[in-house]
C-alpha positions as YAML, in Angstrom:
chain: A
units: angstrom
residues:
- id: 1
  name: MET
  ca: [86.28, 89.50, 106.14]
- id: 2
  name: THR
  ca: [83.62, 91.51, 107.97]
- id: 3
  name: VAL
  ca: [84.01, 95.29, 107.91]
- id: 4
  name: ILE
  ca: [82.04, 97.58, 110.20]
- id: 5
  name: ASP
  ca: [82.11, 101.26, 111.07]
- id: 6
  name: GLY
  ca: [82.08, 103.21, 114.32]
- id: 7
  name: GLU
  ca: [84.28, 103.51, 117.38]
- id: 8
  name: SER
  ca: [84.11, 99.82, 118.29]
- id: 9
  name: ALA
  ca: [85.07, 98.88, 114.75]
- id: 10
  name: ARG
  ca: [88.07, 101.19, 114.85]
- id: 11
  name: ALA
  ca: [89.28, 99.75, 118.14]
- id: 12
  name: THR
  ca: [88.87, 96.26, 116.75]
- id: 13
  name: ALA
  ca: [90.76, 97.27, 113.59]
- id: 14
  name: ASP
  ca: [93.67, 98.65, 115.63]
- id: 15
  name: ALA
  ca: [94.02, 95.42, 117.59]
- id: 16
  name: GLU
  ca: [93.65, 93.23, 114.51]
- id: 17
  name: MET
  ca: [96.30, 95.18, 112.62]
- id: 18
  name: GLU
  ca: [98.78, 94.81, 115.49]
- id: 19
  name: ARG
  ca: [98.16, 91.05, 115.64]
- id: 20
  name: GLU
  ca: [98.54, 90.63, 111.89]
- id: 21
  name: ILE
  ca: [101.82, 92.56, 111.72]
- id: 22
  name: ALA
  ca: [103.19, 90.52, 114.63]
- id: 23
  name: TRP
  ca: [102.09, 87.31, 112.90]
- id: 24
  name: LEU
  ca: [103.80, 88.35, 109.66]
- id: 25
  name: ALA
  ca: [107.02, 89.33, 111.44]
- id: 26
  name: ALA
  ca: [107.18, 85.85, 112.97]
- id: 27
  name: GLN
  ca: [106.42, 84.13, 109.64]
- id: 28
  name: VAL
  ca: [108.83, 85.89, 107.29]
- id: 29
  name: PRO
  ca: [112.09, 84.35, 108.66]
- id: 30
  name: THR
  ca: [110.68, 80.83, 108.20]
- id: 31
  name: TRP
  ca: [109.97, 81.10, 104.47]
- id: 32
  name: GLN
  ca: [112.34, 79.69, 101.85]
- id: 33
  name: TRP
  ca: [113.13, 82.82, 99.89]
- id: 34
  name: LYS
  ca: [114.33, 82.41, 96.30]
- id: 35
  name: TRP
  ca: [117.08, 84.67, 94.95]
- id: 36
  name: ALA
  ca: [115.95, 86.78, 91.95]
- id: 37
  name: SER
  ca: [119.05, 86.03, 89.85]
- id: 38
  name: THR
  ca: [117.84, 88.02, 86.82]
- id: 39
  name: PHE
  ca: [117.99, 91.22, 88.88]
- id: 40
  name: GLU
  ca: [121.58, 90.82, 90.08]
- id: 41
  name: GLY
  ca: [123.65, 93.98, 89.84]
- id: 42
  name: GLY
  ca: [120.70, 96.37, 89.76]
- id: 43
  name: ALA
  ca: [117.64, 95.58, 91.84]
- id: 44
  name: GLU
  ca: [118.69, 92.61, 93.92]
- id: 45
  name: HIS
  ca: [115.98, 90.94, 95.99]
- id: 46
  name: SER
  ca: [114.42, 87.57, 96.79]
- id: 47
  name: TYR
  ca: [110.87, 86.32, 96.35]
- id: 48
  name: VAL
  ca: [108.32, 83.60, 97.02]
- id: 49
  name: ILE
  ca: [105.50, 82.49, 94.68]
- id: 50
  name: LYS
  ca: [101.98, 81.75, 95.91]
- id: 51
  name: GLY
  ca: [101.18, 78.06, 95.70]
- id: 52
  name: ARG
  ca: [104.77, 77.10, 94.85]
- id: 53
  name: HIS
  ca: [106.97, 78.32, 97.70]
- id: 54
  name: LEU
  ca: [104.22, 79.37, 100.07]
- id: 55
  name: ASP
  ca: [100.79, 78.00, 100.96]
- id: 56
  name: GLU
  ca: [98.10, 80.07, 99.23]
- id: 57
  name: ALA
  ca: [96.21, 80.93, 102.43]
- id: 58
  name: ILE
  ca: [99.40, 82.09, 104.19]
- id: 59
  name: TYR
  ca: [100.46, 84.08, 101.12]
- id: 60
  name: GLU
  ca: [97.12, 85.87, 100.87]
- id: 61
  name: ARG
  ca: [97.03, 86.68, 104.58]
- id: 62
  name: ALA
  ca: [100.53, 88.14, 104.35]
- id: 63
  name: ALA
  ca: [99.64, 90.08, 101.21]
- id: 64
  name: ARG
  ca: [96.68, 91.75, 102.92]
- id: 65
  name: VAL
  ca: [98.91, 92.90, 105.78]
- id: 66
  name: ILE
  ca: [101.59, 94.30, 103.46]
- id: 67
  name: HIS
  ca: [99.06, 96.20, 101.37]
- id: 68
  name: ALA
  ca: [97.25, 97.56, 104.42]
- id: 69
  name: ALA
  ca: [100.16, 98.56, 106.63]
- id: 70
  name: GLY
  ca: [102.81, 99.43, 104.05]
- id: 71
  name: MET
  ca: [103.67, 102.69, 102.32]
- id: 72
  name: PRO
  ca: [104.14, 103.79, 98.70]
- id: 73
  name: ARG
  ca: [107.75, 103.51, 97.50]
- id: 74
  name: LYS
  ca: [109.28, 103.65, 94.06]
- id: 75
  name: PHE
  ca: [110.85, 100.68, 92.25]
- id: 76
  name: TYR
  ca: [112.40, 102.95, 89.61]
- id: 77
  name: ARG
  ca: [109.38, 104.17, 87.56]
- id: 78
  name: ARG
  ca: [106.97, 101.76, 89.19]
- id: 79
  name: LEU
  ca: [105.18, 102.47, 92.46]
- id: 80
  name: ASN
  ca: [104.90, 99.60, 94.95]
- id: 81
  name: ILE
  ca: [103.52, 99.32, 98.45]
- id: 82
  name: GLU
  ca: [106.35, 98.35, 100.82]
- id: 83
  name: LEU
  ca: [106.07, 97.16, 104.40]
- id: 84
  name: HIS
  ca: [109.24, 97.77, 106.41]
- id: 85
  name: LEU
  ca: [110.12, 95.39, 109.26]
- id: 86
  name: PRO
  ca: [113.31, 96.91, 110.73]
- id: 87
  name: ASP
  ca: [113.61, 94.43, 113.61]
- id: 88
  name: VAL
  ca: [113.09, 91.21, 111.65]
- id: 89
  name: GLY
  ca: [116.09, 89.04, 110.74]
- id: 90
  name: VAL
  ca: [115.97, 86.83, 107.64]
- id: 91
  name: PRO
  ca: [118.61, 84.51, 106.07]
- id: 92
  name: TYR
  ca: [119.19, 86.45, 102.86]
- id: 93
  name: GLY
  ca: [121.37, 86.21, 99.76]
- id: 94
  name: ARG
  ca: [122.16, 84.14, 96.67]
- id: 95
  name: GLU
  ca: [123.86, 81.36, 98.65]
- id: 96
  name: PRO
  ca: [122.10, 78.07, 99.49]
- id: 97
  name: LEU
  ca: [119.67, 78.45, 102.41]
- id: 98
  name: GLY
  ca: [121.97, 76.99, 105.06]
- id: 99
  name: GLN
  ca: [124.84, 79.31, 104.10]
- id: 100
  name: ARG
  ca: [123.09, 82.68, 103.98]
- id: 101
  name: GLU
  ca: [123.96, 85.51, 106.31]
- id: 102
  name: MET
  ca: [121.31, 86.99, 108.57]
- id: 103
  name: GLN
  ca: [119.85, 90.23, 107.22]
- id: 104
  name: ARG
  ca: [118.49, 92.40, 110.04]
- id: 105
  name: GLY
  ca: [115.78, 94.74, 108.78]
- id: 106
  name: VAL
  ca: [113.78, 93.84, 105.67]
- id: 107
  name: LYS
  ca: [111.05, 95.24, 103.47]
- id: 108
  name: LEU
  ca: [108.32, 93.36, 101.63]
- id: 109
  name: TRP
  ca: [106.26, 94.26, 98.57]
- id: 110
  name: LEU
  ca: [103.75, 92.75, 96.15]
- id: 111
  name: MET
  ca: [103.28, 92.97, 92.40]
- id: 112
  name: SER
  ca: [99.51, 93.57, 92.43]
- id: 113
  name: HIS
  ca: [96.73, 95.31, 94.38]
- id: 114
  name: ARG
  ca: [94.33, 92.34, 94.15]
- id: 115
  name: THR
  ca: [94.36, 89.08, 96.09]
- id: 116
  name: SER
  ca: [93.05, 87.20, 93.05]
- id: 117
  name: VAL
  ca: [95.94, 88.41, 90.88]
- id: 118
  name: SER
  ca: [98.86, 88.67, 93.29]
- id: 119
  name: LYS
  ca: [101.33, 85.79, 92.86]
- id: 120
  name: ALA
  ca: [104.77, 87.09, 93.90]
- id: 121
  name: LEU
  ca: [105.92, 88.47, 97.24]
- id: 122
  name: ASN
  ca: [109.34, 90.14, 97.30]
- id: 123
  name: ILE
  ca: [111.90, 90.88, 100.03]
- id: 124
  name: ALA
  ca: [115.03, 93.03, 100.24]
- id: 125
  name: PRO
  ca: [117.09, 94.78, 102.93]
- id: 126
  name: VAL
  ca: [115.15, 97.67, 104.40]
- id: 127
  name: THR
  ca: [117.98, 99.98, 103.31]
- id: 128
  name: ALA
  ca: [117.70, 99.02, 99.63]
- id: 129
  name: GLU
  ca: [116.58, 101.84, 97.34]
- id: 130
  name: TYR
  ca: [115.45, 101.49, 93.74]
- id: 131
  name: GLY
  ca: [115.69, 104.87, 92.07]
- id: 132
  name: ARG
  ca: [114.39, 108.27, 93.13]
- id: 133
  name: GLN
  ca: [111.97, 108.11, 96.06]
- id: 134
  name: ASP
  ca: [109.18, 110.61, 95.44]
- id: 135
  name: ALA
  ca: [106.01, 108.57, 96.00]
- id: 136
  name: PRO
  ca: [103.00, 110.18, 97.71]
- id: 137
  name: VAL
  ca: [102.84, 109.89, 101.49]
- id: 138
  name: THR
  ca: [100.02, 107.86, 103.06]
- id: 139
  name: ALA
  ca: [101.31, 107.68, 106.64]
- id: 140
  name: THR
  ca: [98.54, 107.96, 109.22]
- id: 141
  name: ASP
  ca: [97.93, 107.12, 112.86]
- id: 142
  name: LEU
  ca: [94.46, 105.84, 111.96]
- id: 143
  name: VAL
  ca: [93.62, 102.22, 111.22]
- id: 144
  name: SER
  ca: [90.48, 101.71, 109.17]
- id: 145
  name: PRO
  ca: [88.26, 98.62, 109.29]
- id: 146
  name: TRP
  ca: [88.69, 98.57, 105.50]
- id: 147
  name: ASP
  ca: [92.50, 98.33, 105.52]
- id: 148
  name: LEU
  ca: [92.98, 94.57, 105.78]
- id: 149
  name: ALA
  ca: [90.16, 94.03, 103.27]
- id: 150
  name: ALA
  ca: [91.51, 96.48, 100.69]
- id: 151
  name: LEU
  ca: [93.28, 93.83, 98.61]
- id: 152
  name: ASP
  ca: [89.89, 92.18, 98.01]
- id: 153
  name: PHE
  ca: [87.96, 95.37, 97.29]
- id: 154
  name: ASP
  ca: [88.17, 95.62, 93.51]
- id: 155
  name: ASP
  ca: [87.10, 92.02, 92.97]
- id: 156
  name: ALA
  ca: [84.04, 92.58, 95.14]
- id: 157
  name: PHE
  ca: [83.35, 95.97, 93.57]
- id: 158
  name: GLU
  ca: [83.32, 94.50, 90.08]
- id: 159
  name: ALA
  ca: [81.29, 91.46, 91.14]
- id: 160
  name: SER
  ca: [78.59, 93.78, 92.55]
- id: 161
  name: GLY
  ca: [77.76, 95.01, 89.04]
- id: 162
  name: VAL
  ca: [78.16, 98.71, 89.85]
- id: 163
  name: LEU
  ca: [80.58, 99.23, 86.97]
- id: 164
  name: ALA
  ca: [77.49, 99.13, 84.74]
- id: 165
  name: LEU
  ca: [76.54, 102.50, 86.22]
- id: 166
  name: GLY
  ca: [79.66, 104.06, 84.77]
- id: 167
  name: GLU
  ca: [78.10, 105.04, 81.43]
- id: 168
  name: ARG
  ca: [75.51, 107.25, 83.13]
- id: 169
  name: LEU
  ca: [78.17, 108.85, 85.31]
- id: 170
  name: ARG
  ca: [80.42, 109.54, 82.31]
- id: 171
  name: GLN
  ca: [77.53, 111.40, 80.69]
- id: 172
  name: LEU
  ca: [77.88, 114.02, 83.42]
- id: 173
  name: GLY
  ca: [81.11, 115.22, 81.82]
- id: 174
  name: LEU
  ca: [83.20, 115.58, 84.96]
- id: 175
  name: THR
  ca: [86.64, 115.41, 83.36]
- id: 176
  name: ASP
  ca: [86.78, 119.04, 82.23]
- id: 177
  name: ARG
  ca: [87.53, 120.35, 85.74]
- id: 178
  name: HIS
  ca: [89.53, 119.48, 88.81]
- id: 179
  name: VAL
  ca: [87.78, 116.72, 90.76]
- id: 180
  name: THR
  ca: [87.87, 116.35, 94.54]
- id: 181
  name: ASP
  ca: [86.80, 112.82, 95.44]
- id: 182
  name: LEU
  ca: [85.44, 112.51, 98.98]
- id: 183
  name: GLY
  ca: [85.58, 108.87, 100.02]
- id: 184
  name: SER
  ca: [87.56, 107.76, 96.97]
- id: 185
  name: ARG
  ca: [87.91, 104.17, 98.19]
- id: 186
  name: ALA
  ca: [90.04, 102.25, 95.67]
- id: 187
  name: GLY
  ca: [89.71, 104.86, 92.92]
- id: 188
  name: ALA
  ca: [86.43, 103.91, 91.25]
- id: 189
  name: ALA
  ca: [86.06, 107.40, 89.78]
- id: 190
  name: LEU
  ca: [89.41, 107.04, 88.02]
- id: 191
  name: ASP
  ca: [88.68, 103.46, 86.96]
- id: 192
  name: LEU
  ca: [85.49, 104.69, 85.27]
- id: 193
  name: GLY
  ca: [87.17, 107.64, 83.58]
- id: 194
  name: LEU
  ca: [85.29, 110.27, 85.60]
- id: 195
  name: ALA
  ca: [88.45, 112.25, 86.38]
- id: 196
  name: GLY
  ca: [91.85, 112.54, 84.80]
- id: 197
  name: GLN
  ca: [95.33, 113.91, 84.95]
- id: 198
  name: GLN
  ca: [94.81, 116.92, 82.68]
- id: 199
  name: HIS
  ca: [92.64, 118.98, 85.06]
- id: 200
  name: GLY
  ca: [93.74, 117.39, 88.33]
- id: 201
  name: TYR
  ca: [92.35, 115.04, 90.93]
- id: 202
  name: THR
  ca: [92.35, 115.02, 94.73]
- id: 203
  name: ALA
  ca: [91.61, 111.79, 96.60]
- id: 204
  name: VAL
  ca: [90.34, 111.78, 100.19]
- id: 205
  name: GLU
  ca: [89.98, 108.36, 101.82]
- id: 206
  name: ARG
  ca: [90.13, 107.24, 105.43]
- id: 207
  name: SER
  ca: [91.47, 103.77, 104.60]
- id: 208
  name: ARG
  ca: [95.19, 103.64, 103.88]
- id: 209
  name: GLY
  ca: [94.75, 100.22, 102.28]
- id: 210
  name: LEU
  ca: [92.14, 101.48, 99.82]
- id: 211
  name: MET
  ca: [94.30, 104.49, 99.01]
- id: 212
  name: HIS
  ca: [97.17, 102.13, 98.27]
- id: 213
  name: SER
  ca: [94.99, 100.35, 95.71]
- id: 214
  name: LEU
  ca: [94.16, 103.68, 94.07]
- id: 215
  name: LEU
  ca: [97.82, 104.66, 93.86]
- id: 216
  name: PHE
  ca: [98.89, 101.24, 92.58]
- id: 217
  name: LYS
  ca: [96.44, 101.53, 89.66]
- id: 218
  name: HIS
  ca: [96.80, 105.25, 88.93]
- id: 219
  name: GLN
  ca: [100.42, 106.02, 89.56]
- id: 220
  name: TRP
  ca: [100.23, 109.62, 88.32]
- id: 221
  name: VAL
  ca: [98.05, 110.66, 91.26]
- id: 222
  name: ARG
  ca: [99.89, 112.83, 93.78]
- id: 223
  name: ASP
  ca: [97.29, 114.77, 95.79]
- id: 224
  name: VAL
  ca: [96.13, 112.17, 98.31]
- id: 225
  name: HIS
  ca: [94.81, 112.59, 101.84]
- id: 226
  name: VAL
  ca: [94.45, 109.56, 104.13]
- id: 227
  name: LEU
  ca: [92.10, 110.89, 106.78]
- id: 228
  name: PRO
  ca: [88.37, 111.17, 107.46]
- id: 229
  name: VAL
  ca: [86.54, 113.40, 104.99]
- id: 230
  name: GLU
  ca: [85.24, 115.64, 107.77]
- id: 231
  name: ARG
  ca: [88.76, 116.32, 109.02]
- id: 232
  name: PHE
  ca: [89.93, 117.14, 105.49]
- id: 233
  name: LEU
  ca: [87.11, 119.63, 104.99]
- id: 234
  name: GLN
  ca: [87.60, 121.26, 108.37]
- id: 235
  name: ALA
  ca: [91.25, 121.90, 107.53]
- id: 236
  name: LEU
  ca: [90.20, 123.63, 104.29]
- id: 237
  name: CYS
  ca: [87.27, 125.58, 105.68]
- id: 238
  name: GLU
  ca: [87.80, 128.55, 103.31]
- id: 239
  name: ARG
  ca: [88.71, 126.62, 100.18]
- id: 240
  name: ARG
  ca: [86.48, 126.63, 97.13]
- id: 241
  name: PHE
  ca: [86.22, 123.57, 94.90]
- id: 242
  name: GLU
  ca: [85.52, 122.99, 91.24]
- id: 243
  name: THR
  ca: [83.85, 119.57, 91.06]
- id: 244
  name: VAL
  ca: [83.22, 117.59, 94.26]
- id: 245
  name: ILE
  ca: [82.13, 113.96, 94.02]
- id: 246
  name: SER
  ca: [81.21, 111.39, 96.63]
- id: 247
  name: LEU
  ca: [80.16, 108.18, 94.94]
- id: 248
  name: PHE
  ca: [78.84, 104.66, 95.54]
- id: 249
  name: GLY
  ca: [77.41, 105.34, 98.98]
- id: 250
  name: ALA
  ca: [80.27, 107.45, 100.33]
- id: 251
  name: ALA
  ca: [77.94, 110.47, 100.33]
- id: 252
  name: SER
  ca: [75.77, 108.76, 102.96]
- id: 253
  name: HIS
  ca: [78.50, 109.53, 105.49]
- id: 254
  name: LEU
  ca: [78.40, 113.28, 104.83]
- id: 255
  name: ARG
  ca: [76.43, 115.24, 107.42]
- id: 256
  name: PRO
  ca: [73.48, 117.29, 106.06]
- id: 257
  name: GLU
  ca: [75.08, 120.58, 107.07]
- id: 258
  name: ARG
  ca: [78.29, 119.56, 105.32]
- id: 259
  name: ILE
  ca: [76.42, 118.89, 102.08]
- id: 260
  name: ARG
  ca: [74.87, 122.37, 102.21]
- id: 261
  name: SER
  ca: [78.30, 123.88, 102.91]
- id: 262
  name: LEU
  ca: [79.92, 121.98, 100.03]
- id: 263
  name: HIS
  ca: [77.21, 123.19, 97.68]
- id: 264
  name: ALA
  ca: [78.01, 126.77, 98.59]
- id: 265
  name: ARG
  ca: [81.75, 126.21, 98.09]
- id: 266
  name: SER
  ca: [81.69, 124.11, 94.91]
- id: 267
  name: GLU
  ca: [80.97, 124.81, 91.26]
- id: 268
  name: ARG
  ca: [79.50, 121.33, 90.93]
- id: 269
  name: LEU
  ca: [78.47, 118.66, 93.40]
- id: 270
  name: VAL
  ca: [77.86, 115.02, 92.44]
- id: 271
  name: LEU
  ca: [76.64, 112.70, 95.20]
- id: 272
  name: MET
  ca: [75.56, 109.06, 95.32]
- id: 273
  name: HIS
  ca: [73.71, 108.14, 98.50]
- id: 274
  name: HIS
  ca: [72.60, 104.69, 99.50]
- id: 275
  name: LEU
  ca: [68.88, 104.15, 98.96]
- id: 276
  name: GLY
  ca: [67.65, 102.99, 102.34]
- id: 277
  name: ARG
  ca: [70.04, 101.13, 104.63]
- id: 278
  name: PRO
  ca: [71.62, 98.14, 102.87]
- id: 279
  name: GLU
  ca: [72.86, 95.23, 104.92]
- id: 280
  name: ARG
  ca: [75.99, 94.91, 102.84]
- id: 281
  name: ASP
  ca: [78.28, 97.33, 101.02]
- id: 282
  name: PHE
  ca: [79.96, 95.20, 98.32]
- id: 283
  name: PHE
  ca: [81.43, 92.41, 100.53]
- id: 284
  name: ALA
  ca: [81.12, 94.11, 103.92]
- id: 285
  name: GLU
  ca: [78.49, 94.70, 106.55]
- id: 286
  name: THR
  ca: [77.26, 98.27, 106.31]
- id: 287
  name: HIS
  ca: [76.62, 100.43, 109.36]
- id: 288
  name: LEU
  ca: [75.53, 103.82, 108.08]
- id: 289
  name: PRO
  ca: [75.58, 106.83, 110.40]
- id: 290
  name: ASP
  ca: [72.38, 108.01, 112.06]
- id: 291
  name: TRP
  ca: [72.23, 111.00, 109.72]
- id: 292
  name: ALA
  ca: [72.36, 109.00, 106.45]
- id: 293
  name: ASP
  ca: [68.69, 109.56, 105.58]
- id: 294
  name: ALA
  ca: [68.89, 113.26, 106.45]
- id: 295
  name: SER
  ca: [72.04, 113.52, 104.34]
- id: 296
  name: ARG
  ca: [70.25, 112.11, 101.32]
- id: 297
  name: ALA
  ca: [67.30, 114.45, 101.86]
- id: 298
  name: ALA
  ca: [69.60, 117.46, 102.21]
- id: 299
  name: ALA
  ca: [71.15, 116.68, 98.83]
- id: 300
  name: THR
  ca: [67.79, 116.54, 97.06]
- id: 301
  name: GLU
  ca: [66.77, 119.87, 98.61]
- id: 302
  name: LEU
  ca: [69.78, 121.82, 97.33]
- id: 303
  name: PRO
  ca: [68.91, 124.71, 94.98]
- id: 304
  name: GLY
  ca: [68.86, 123.47, 91.41]
- id: 305
  name: ALA
  ca: [69.47, 119.84, 92.42]
- id: 306
  name: ARG
  ca: [68.54, 117.04, 90.04]
- id: 307
  name: SER
  ca: [68.14, 113.54, 91.51]
- id: 308
  name: GLU
  ca: [67.56, 110.15, 89.94]
- id: 309
  name: ARG
  ca: [67.76, 106.54, 90.96]
- id: 310
  name: LEU
  ca: [70.93, 104.83, 89.74]
- id: 311
  name: GLY
  ca: [71.04, 101.18, 90.69]
- id: 312
  name: ASP
  ca: [70.85, 100.96, 94.47]
- id: 313
  name: TYR
  ca: [71.85, 104.62, 94.87]
- id: 314
  name: LEU
  ca: [70.30, 108.05, 94.59]
- id: 315
  name: LEU
  ca: [72.37, 110.22, 92.25]
- id: 316
  name: THR
  ca: [72.14, 113.95, 92.91]
- id: 317
  name: VAL
  ca: [73.80, 116.62, 90.79]
- id: 318
  name: ALA
  ca: [73.73, 120.22, 92.01]
...
């Protein structure tokens, strides 16, 4: 899947998301759902298995839509990403297929945040609740070009080799303070152990799909903001921060004046800018903003800043 940035990309993403949800709504009633008999009397639902009950390509397309357009909901202690389809009718129940009653309004959820791992797709009435519902809210009116690709992100991220940079980043000792992660993507900072629960963590990410991956992996996280970084910072114009990070190229999207402002408002600033203008960002086409080079230069010019090359990035600590 090609991912691009900018206004045209966002308009394209909006239209693509609408088409994909409509496609899924038409598909779901045609699938031969299997009753999860081992959950009777507690968490009743039905399911299909990739490659057994459903063609793999159709399963993976549906999974990407659910992960991108859904919302965090609790399945008792576990957090899942559920997509609610209140107008869709599906033959549902333990009876043989031809004898099932029509269930109007359903919800769908997966058991993984990765296309390569996900095997089971579940369905239940949209009114079904499984325990206390206190999951973080990710609702947004924005559709990101990354949303429908989010389920593939971690595989591509790991294949790129950037996890090898984690040892150098861990040497910075970021876990002793609250971390605000600007452009958190799928939670790489948490995956690498750069932030933790003890001192707190705030995730800011424009893509709802990527935020869903973060929450699926790190279910203790509560302070999440699905909106552009600039909008988040404007809303907190007087707030001071402990440690602010923007890693793996996310810093290239910060305007130069914003970097100078963050330095003045933060005890510690850790930025990773792209070196130059790469054609691809993991598995996606990269379209950096016009100010990307000026942003990188502004970081290196901060008082007391220390910069070094780290893989294909420039790491700056100030």
